[in-house]
CSV table of C-alpha atoms in Angstrom, one decimal:
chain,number,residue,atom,x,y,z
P,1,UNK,CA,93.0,81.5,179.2
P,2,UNK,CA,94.4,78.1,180.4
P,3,UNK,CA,96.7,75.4,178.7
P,4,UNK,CA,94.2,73.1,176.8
P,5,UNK,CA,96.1,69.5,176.8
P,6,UNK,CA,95.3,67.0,173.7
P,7,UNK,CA,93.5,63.8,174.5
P,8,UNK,CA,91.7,62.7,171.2
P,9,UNK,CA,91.2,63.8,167.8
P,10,UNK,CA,89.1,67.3,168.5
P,11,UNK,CA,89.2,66.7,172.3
P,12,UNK,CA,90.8,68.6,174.4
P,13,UNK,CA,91.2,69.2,178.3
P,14,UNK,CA,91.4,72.5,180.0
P,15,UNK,CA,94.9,71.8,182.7
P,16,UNK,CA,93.4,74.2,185.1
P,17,UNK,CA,89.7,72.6,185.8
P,18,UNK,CA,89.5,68.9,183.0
P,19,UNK,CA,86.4,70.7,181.6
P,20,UNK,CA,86.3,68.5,178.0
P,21,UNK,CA,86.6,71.1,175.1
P,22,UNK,CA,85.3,69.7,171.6
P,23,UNK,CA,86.7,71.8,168.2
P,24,UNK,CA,84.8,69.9,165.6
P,25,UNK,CA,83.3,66.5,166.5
P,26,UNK,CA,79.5,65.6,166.1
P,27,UNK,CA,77.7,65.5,169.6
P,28,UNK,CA,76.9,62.3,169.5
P,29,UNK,CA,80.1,61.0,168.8
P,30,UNK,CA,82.1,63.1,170.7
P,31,UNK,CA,79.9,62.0,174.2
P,32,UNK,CA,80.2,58.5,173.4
P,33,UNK,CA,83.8,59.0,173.7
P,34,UNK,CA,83.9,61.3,176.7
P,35,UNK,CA,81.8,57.7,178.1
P,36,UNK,CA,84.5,55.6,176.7
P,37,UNK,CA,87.3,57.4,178.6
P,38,UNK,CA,85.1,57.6,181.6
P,39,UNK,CA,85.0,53.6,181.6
P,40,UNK,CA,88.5,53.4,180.6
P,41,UNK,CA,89.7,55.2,184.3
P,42,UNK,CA,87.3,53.4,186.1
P,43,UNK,CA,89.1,50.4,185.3
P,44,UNK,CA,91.2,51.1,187.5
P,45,UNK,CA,95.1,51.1,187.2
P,46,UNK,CA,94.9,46.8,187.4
P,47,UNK,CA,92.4,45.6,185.1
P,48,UNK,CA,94.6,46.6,182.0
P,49,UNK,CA,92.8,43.8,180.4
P,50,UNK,CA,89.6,45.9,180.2
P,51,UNK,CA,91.4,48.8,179.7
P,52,UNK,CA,92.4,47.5,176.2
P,53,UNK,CA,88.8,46.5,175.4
P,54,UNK,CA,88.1,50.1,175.9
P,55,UNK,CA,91.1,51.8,174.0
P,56,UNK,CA,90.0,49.6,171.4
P,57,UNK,CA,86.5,50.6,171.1
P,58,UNK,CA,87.9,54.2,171.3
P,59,UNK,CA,90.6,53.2,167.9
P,60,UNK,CA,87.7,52.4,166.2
P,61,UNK,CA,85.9,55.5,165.9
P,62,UNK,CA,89.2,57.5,166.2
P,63,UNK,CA,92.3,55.8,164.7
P,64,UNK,CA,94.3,58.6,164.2
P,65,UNK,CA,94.7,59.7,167.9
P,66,UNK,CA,98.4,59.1,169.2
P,67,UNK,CA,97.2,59.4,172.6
P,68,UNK,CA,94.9,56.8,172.5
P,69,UNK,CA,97.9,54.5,171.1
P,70,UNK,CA,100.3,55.8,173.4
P,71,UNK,CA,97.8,54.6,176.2
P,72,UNK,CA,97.4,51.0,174.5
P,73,UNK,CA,101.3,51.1,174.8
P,74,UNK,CA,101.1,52.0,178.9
P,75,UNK,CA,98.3,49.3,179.2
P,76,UNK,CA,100.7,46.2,177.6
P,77,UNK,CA,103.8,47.9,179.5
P,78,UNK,CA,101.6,47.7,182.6
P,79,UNK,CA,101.3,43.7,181.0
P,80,UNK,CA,104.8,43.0,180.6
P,81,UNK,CA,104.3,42.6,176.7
P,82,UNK,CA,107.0,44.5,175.4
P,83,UNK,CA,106.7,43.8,172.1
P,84,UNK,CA,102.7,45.8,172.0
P,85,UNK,CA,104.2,48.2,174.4
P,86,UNK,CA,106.7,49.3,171.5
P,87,UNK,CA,104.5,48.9,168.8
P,88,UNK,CA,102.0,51.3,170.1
P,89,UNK,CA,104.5,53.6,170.8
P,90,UNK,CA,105.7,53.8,167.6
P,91,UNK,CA,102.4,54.1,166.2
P,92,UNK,CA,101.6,56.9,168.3
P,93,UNK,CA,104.6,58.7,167.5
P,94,UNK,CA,103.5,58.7,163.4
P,95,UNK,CA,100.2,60.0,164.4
P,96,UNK,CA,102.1,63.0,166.9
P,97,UNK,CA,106.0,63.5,167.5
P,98,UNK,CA,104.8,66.7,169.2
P,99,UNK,CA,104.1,65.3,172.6
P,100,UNK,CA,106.8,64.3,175.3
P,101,UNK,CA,105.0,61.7,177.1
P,102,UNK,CA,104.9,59.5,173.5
P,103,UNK,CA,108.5,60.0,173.4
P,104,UNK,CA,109.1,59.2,177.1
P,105,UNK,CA,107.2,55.7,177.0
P,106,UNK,CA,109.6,54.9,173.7
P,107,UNK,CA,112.6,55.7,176.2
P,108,UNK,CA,110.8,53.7,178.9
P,109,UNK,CA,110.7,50.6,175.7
P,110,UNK,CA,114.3,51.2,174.9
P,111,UNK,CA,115.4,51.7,178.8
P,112,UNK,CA,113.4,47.7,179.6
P,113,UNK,CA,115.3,46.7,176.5
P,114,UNK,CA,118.9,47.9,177.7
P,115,UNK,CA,119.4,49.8,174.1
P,116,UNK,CA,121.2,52.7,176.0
P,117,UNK,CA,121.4,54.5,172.8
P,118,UNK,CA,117.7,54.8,171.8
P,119,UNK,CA,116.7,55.4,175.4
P,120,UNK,CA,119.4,58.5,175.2
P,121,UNK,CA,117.2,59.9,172.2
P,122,UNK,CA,114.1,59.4,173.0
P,123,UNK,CA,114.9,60.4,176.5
P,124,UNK,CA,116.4,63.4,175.4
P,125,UNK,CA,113.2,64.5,173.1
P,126,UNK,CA,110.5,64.1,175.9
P,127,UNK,CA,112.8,66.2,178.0
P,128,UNK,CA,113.0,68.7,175.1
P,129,UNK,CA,109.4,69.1,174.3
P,130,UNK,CA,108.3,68.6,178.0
P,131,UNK,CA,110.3,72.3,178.6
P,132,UNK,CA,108.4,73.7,175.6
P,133,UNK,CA,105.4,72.7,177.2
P,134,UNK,CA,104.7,70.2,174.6
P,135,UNK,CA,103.1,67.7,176.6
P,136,UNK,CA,99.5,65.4,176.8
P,137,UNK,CA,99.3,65.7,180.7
P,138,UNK,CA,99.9,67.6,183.4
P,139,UNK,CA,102.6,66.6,186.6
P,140,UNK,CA,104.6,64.1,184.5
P,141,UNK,CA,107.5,65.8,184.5
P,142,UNK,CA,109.4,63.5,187.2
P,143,UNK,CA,108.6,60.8,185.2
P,144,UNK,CA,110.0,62.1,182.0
P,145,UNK,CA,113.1,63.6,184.2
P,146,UNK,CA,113.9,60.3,185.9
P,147,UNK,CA,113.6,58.1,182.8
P,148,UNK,CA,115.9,60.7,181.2
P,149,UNK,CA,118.5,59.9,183.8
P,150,UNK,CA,118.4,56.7,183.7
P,151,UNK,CA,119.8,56.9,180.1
P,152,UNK,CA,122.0,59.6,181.0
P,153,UNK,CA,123.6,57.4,183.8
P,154,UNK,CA,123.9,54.5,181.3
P,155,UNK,CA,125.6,55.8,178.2
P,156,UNK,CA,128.2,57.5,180.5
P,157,UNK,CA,126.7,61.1,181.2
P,158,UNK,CA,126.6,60.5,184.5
P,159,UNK,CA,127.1,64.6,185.8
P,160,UNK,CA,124.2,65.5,183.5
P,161,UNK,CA,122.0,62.3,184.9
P,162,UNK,CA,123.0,63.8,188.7
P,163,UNK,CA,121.5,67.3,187.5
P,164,UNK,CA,118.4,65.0,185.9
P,165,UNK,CA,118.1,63.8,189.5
P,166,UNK,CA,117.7,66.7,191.0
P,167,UNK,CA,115.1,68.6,188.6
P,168,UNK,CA,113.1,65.0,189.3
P,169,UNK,CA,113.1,65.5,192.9
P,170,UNK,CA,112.2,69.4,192.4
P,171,UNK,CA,109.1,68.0,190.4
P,172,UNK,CA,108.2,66.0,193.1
P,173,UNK,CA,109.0,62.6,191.8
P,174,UNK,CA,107.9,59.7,193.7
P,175,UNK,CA,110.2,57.3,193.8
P,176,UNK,CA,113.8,59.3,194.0
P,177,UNK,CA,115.1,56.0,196.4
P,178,UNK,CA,114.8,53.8,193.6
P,179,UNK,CA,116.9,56.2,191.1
P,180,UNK,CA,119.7,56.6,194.0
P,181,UNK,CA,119.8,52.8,195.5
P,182,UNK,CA,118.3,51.0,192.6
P,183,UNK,CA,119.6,52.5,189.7
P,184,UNK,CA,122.8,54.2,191.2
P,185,UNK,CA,121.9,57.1,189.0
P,186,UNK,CA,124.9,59.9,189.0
P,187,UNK,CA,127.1,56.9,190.7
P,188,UNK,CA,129.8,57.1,188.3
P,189,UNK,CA,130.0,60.9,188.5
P,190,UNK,CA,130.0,60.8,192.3
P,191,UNK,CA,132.8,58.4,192.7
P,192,UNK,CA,135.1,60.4,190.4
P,193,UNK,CA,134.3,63.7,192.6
P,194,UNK,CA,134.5,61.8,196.0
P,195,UNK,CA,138.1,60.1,194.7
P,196,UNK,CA,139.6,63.1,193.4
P,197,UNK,CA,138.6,65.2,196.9
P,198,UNK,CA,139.4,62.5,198.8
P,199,UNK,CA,143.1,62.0,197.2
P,200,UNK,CA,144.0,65.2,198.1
P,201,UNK,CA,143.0,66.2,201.3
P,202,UNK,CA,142.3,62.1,203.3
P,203,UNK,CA,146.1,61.0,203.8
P,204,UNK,CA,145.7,62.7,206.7
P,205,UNK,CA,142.5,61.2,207.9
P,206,UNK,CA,143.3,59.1,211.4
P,207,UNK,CA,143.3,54.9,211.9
P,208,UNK,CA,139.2,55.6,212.2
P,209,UNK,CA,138.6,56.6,208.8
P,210,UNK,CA,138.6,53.1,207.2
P,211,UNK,CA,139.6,52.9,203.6
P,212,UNK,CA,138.1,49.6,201.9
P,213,UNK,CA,138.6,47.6,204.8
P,214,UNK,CA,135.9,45.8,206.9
P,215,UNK,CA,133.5,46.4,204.5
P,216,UNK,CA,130.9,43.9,205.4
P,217,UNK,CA,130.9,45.2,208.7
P,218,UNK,CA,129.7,48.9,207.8
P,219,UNK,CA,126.9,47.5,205.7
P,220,UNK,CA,125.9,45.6,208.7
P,221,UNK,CA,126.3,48.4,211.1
P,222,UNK,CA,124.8,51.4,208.9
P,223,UNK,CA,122.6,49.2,206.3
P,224,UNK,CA,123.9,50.1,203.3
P,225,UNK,CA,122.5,46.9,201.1
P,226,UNK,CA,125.1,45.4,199.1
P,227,UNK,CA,124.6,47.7,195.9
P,228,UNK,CA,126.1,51.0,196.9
P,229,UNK,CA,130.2,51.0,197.1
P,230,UNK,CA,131.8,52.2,199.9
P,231,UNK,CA,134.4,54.7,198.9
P,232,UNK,CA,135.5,55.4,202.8
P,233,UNK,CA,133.7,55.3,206.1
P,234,UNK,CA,134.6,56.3,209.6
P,235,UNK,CA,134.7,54.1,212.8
P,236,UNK,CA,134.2,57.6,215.3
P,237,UNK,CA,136.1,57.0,218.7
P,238,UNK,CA,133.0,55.2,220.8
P,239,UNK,CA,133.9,52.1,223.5
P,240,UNK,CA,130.7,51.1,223.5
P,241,UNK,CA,127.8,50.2,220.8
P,242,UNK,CA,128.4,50.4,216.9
P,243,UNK,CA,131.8,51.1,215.3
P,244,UNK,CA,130.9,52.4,212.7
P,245,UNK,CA,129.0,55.9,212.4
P,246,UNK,CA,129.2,57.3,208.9
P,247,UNK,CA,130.0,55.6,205.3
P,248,UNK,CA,130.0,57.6,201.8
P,249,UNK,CA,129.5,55.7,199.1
P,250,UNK,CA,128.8,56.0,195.4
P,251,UNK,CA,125.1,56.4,195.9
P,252,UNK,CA,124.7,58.2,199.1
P,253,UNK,CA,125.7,58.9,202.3
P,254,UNK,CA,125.0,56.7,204.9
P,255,UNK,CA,125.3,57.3,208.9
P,256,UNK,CA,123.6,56.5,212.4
P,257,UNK,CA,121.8,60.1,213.7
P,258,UNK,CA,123.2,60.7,217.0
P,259,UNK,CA,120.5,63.2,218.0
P,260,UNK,CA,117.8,61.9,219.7
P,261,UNK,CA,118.1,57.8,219.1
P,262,UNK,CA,120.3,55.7,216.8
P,263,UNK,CA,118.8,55.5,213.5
P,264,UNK,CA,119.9,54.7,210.5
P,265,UNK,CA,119.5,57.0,207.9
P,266,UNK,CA,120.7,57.7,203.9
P,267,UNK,CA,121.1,61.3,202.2
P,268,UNK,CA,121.2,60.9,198.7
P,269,UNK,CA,123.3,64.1,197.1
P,270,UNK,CA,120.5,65.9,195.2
P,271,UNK,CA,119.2,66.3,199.1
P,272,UNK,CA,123.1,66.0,200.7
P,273,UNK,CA,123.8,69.5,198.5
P,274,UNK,CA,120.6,71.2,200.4
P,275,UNK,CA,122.4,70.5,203.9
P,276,UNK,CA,124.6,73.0,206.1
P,277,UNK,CA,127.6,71.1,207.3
P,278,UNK,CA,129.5,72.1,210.2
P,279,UNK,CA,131.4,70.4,213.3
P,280,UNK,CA,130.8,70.4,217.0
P,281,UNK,CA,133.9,69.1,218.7
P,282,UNK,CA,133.9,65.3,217.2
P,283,UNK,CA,130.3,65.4,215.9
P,284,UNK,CA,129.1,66.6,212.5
P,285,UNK,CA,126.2,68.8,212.4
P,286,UNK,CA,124.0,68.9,209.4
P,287,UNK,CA,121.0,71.0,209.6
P,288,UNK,CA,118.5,71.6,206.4
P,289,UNK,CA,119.1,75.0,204.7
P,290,UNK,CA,115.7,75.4,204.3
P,291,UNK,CA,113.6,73.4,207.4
P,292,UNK,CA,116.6,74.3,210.5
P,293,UNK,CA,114.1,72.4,212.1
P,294,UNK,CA,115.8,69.5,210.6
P,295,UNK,CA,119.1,68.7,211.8
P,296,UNK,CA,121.4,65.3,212.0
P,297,UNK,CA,124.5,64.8,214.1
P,298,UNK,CA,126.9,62.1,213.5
P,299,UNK,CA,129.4,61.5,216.4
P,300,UNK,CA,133.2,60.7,213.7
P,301,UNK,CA,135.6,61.1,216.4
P,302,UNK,CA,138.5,64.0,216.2
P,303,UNK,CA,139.0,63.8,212.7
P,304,UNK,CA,135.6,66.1,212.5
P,305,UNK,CA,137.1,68.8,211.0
P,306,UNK,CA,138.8,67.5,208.3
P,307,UNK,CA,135.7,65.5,207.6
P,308,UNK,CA,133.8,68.1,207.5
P,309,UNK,CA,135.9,70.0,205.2
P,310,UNK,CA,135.9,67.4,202.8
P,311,UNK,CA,132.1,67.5,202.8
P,312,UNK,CA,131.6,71.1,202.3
P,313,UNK,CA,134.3,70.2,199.4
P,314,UNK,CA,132.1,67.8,198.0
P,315,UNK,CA,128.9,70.1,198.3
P,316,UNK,CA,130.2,72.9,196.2
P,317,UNK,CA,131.8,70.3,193.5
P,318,UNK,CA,128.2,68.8,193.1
């Protein structure tokens, strides 16, 4: 009564337990490939050398499998060869344009090759057929969703690559830092939103609120990298230790947690929107919405209300 998931011609894998299900091979040649994939994973994810030996062996008794090819593709990607990598892509996709993850590595092709366009469609397809449920494996779905917004972010859909970020981190994708700091994914829509709140309602911010001024001394202070652009950040009203408390930037927020000790911490907005805001004379108070347990105060001097304001702004826009 489970999800069987293709893997080979006539070889299936039950999602719930991996028991192998076979609908029409010969014994014989259906447990030498059940061996064959058994070798394959024990390679390892390194020795993609032997991993292609194996693949191979498995093409020549079935070469009509698209998941086999799409794993030849992974194996050369894994090698830098970008030129297999795409081949084998596009060869798996004439044997199946059913599942998502063959679609998905030709967005990941198109994404290394910085054709925005193609990454867009194939991007768009494994995202399509990975909500059917039309998909070779099971927990990819981050993968597909963050590879999406990549493409998103880079042929100008950057409020649709922000929502792509979010249903990546809701499927528990493992590296959400690298689509926020590395990528700057949803940048574009975030600097819009933060501009067009901040035009309204920041002419009234104090001489601590610093608008593109000393810019090299927030990174310094609050580690922001040199990537992210700092929109606005604010000084606080302390004699003593850093001068700068709290930055907002294209990418993130970050700010030094006042709580317990002085560290320095970055809230990317898929995790910023999950936040209660409020203000406790000049500090800001975020605690999680869901873990209370979880809270962050950032000492911004008097102009705490307004600050906060603008934040609980910028929540509901996103």
């Amino acid at each position: 009564g489970k999800l069987a998931l293709v893997q080979m011609t006539n070889i299936y894998a039950c999602s719930n337990c991996g028991e192998w299900i076979n609908t029409g091979l010969d014994q014989k040649t259906f447990d030498k490939m059940i061996s064959l994939f058994a070798d394959y994973n024990a390679a390892g994810d390194k020795d993609y050398h032997k991993q292609i030996r194996i693949l191979n062996q498995m093409v020549s008794i079935d070469p009509y499998c698209a998941q086999i090819y799409m794993r030849l593709g992974q194996a050369y990607g894994n090698l830098n060869d970008s030129s297999q990598q795409l081949s084998y892509y596009l060869k798996a996709l004439e044997m199946d344009n059913r599942d998502a993850l063959v679609h998905n590595g030709l967005g990941v092709c198109y994404n290394r090759a910085g054709n925005w366009g193609l990454a867009y469609e194939y991007g768009k397809k494994a995202y399509d057929r990975m909500k059917q449920g039309s998909i070779s494996r099971v927990n990819n779905e981050g993968i597909i969703c963050s590879n999406y917004s990549i493409a998103l972010e880079k042929t100008n859909r950057s409020m649709e690559a922000h929502k792509m970020v979010i249903e990546a981190n809701k499927y528990n994708y493992s590296n959400m830092r690298g689509l926020v700091l590395d990528w700057g994914i949803g940048s574009q829509y975030y600097k819009r939103v933060i501009n067009d709140i901040a035009s309204k309602d920041c002419s009234r911010y104090s001489k601590n609120v610093q608008f593109n001024k000393d810019k090299e001394a927030c990174r310094s202070v609050l580690g922001t990298g040199a990537a992210p652009v700092i929109i606005f950040a604010v000084a606080g009203e302390r004699w003593l230790g850093p001068a700068y408390q709290f930055a907002v930037t294209d990418r993130c927020l970050f700010f030094l947690n006042n709580s317990n000790t002085k560290d320095k911490y970055y809230m990317a907005y898929y995790d910023f929107i999950t936040y209660d805001i409020q203000y406790s004379g000049k500090t800001l108070v975020f605690t999680g919405k869901i873990n209370k347990n979880i809270v962050y105060k950032i000492e911004v001097g008097k102009d705490a209300p307004l600050i906060c304001k603008f934040l609980n702004e910028l929540q509901t826009r996103l």
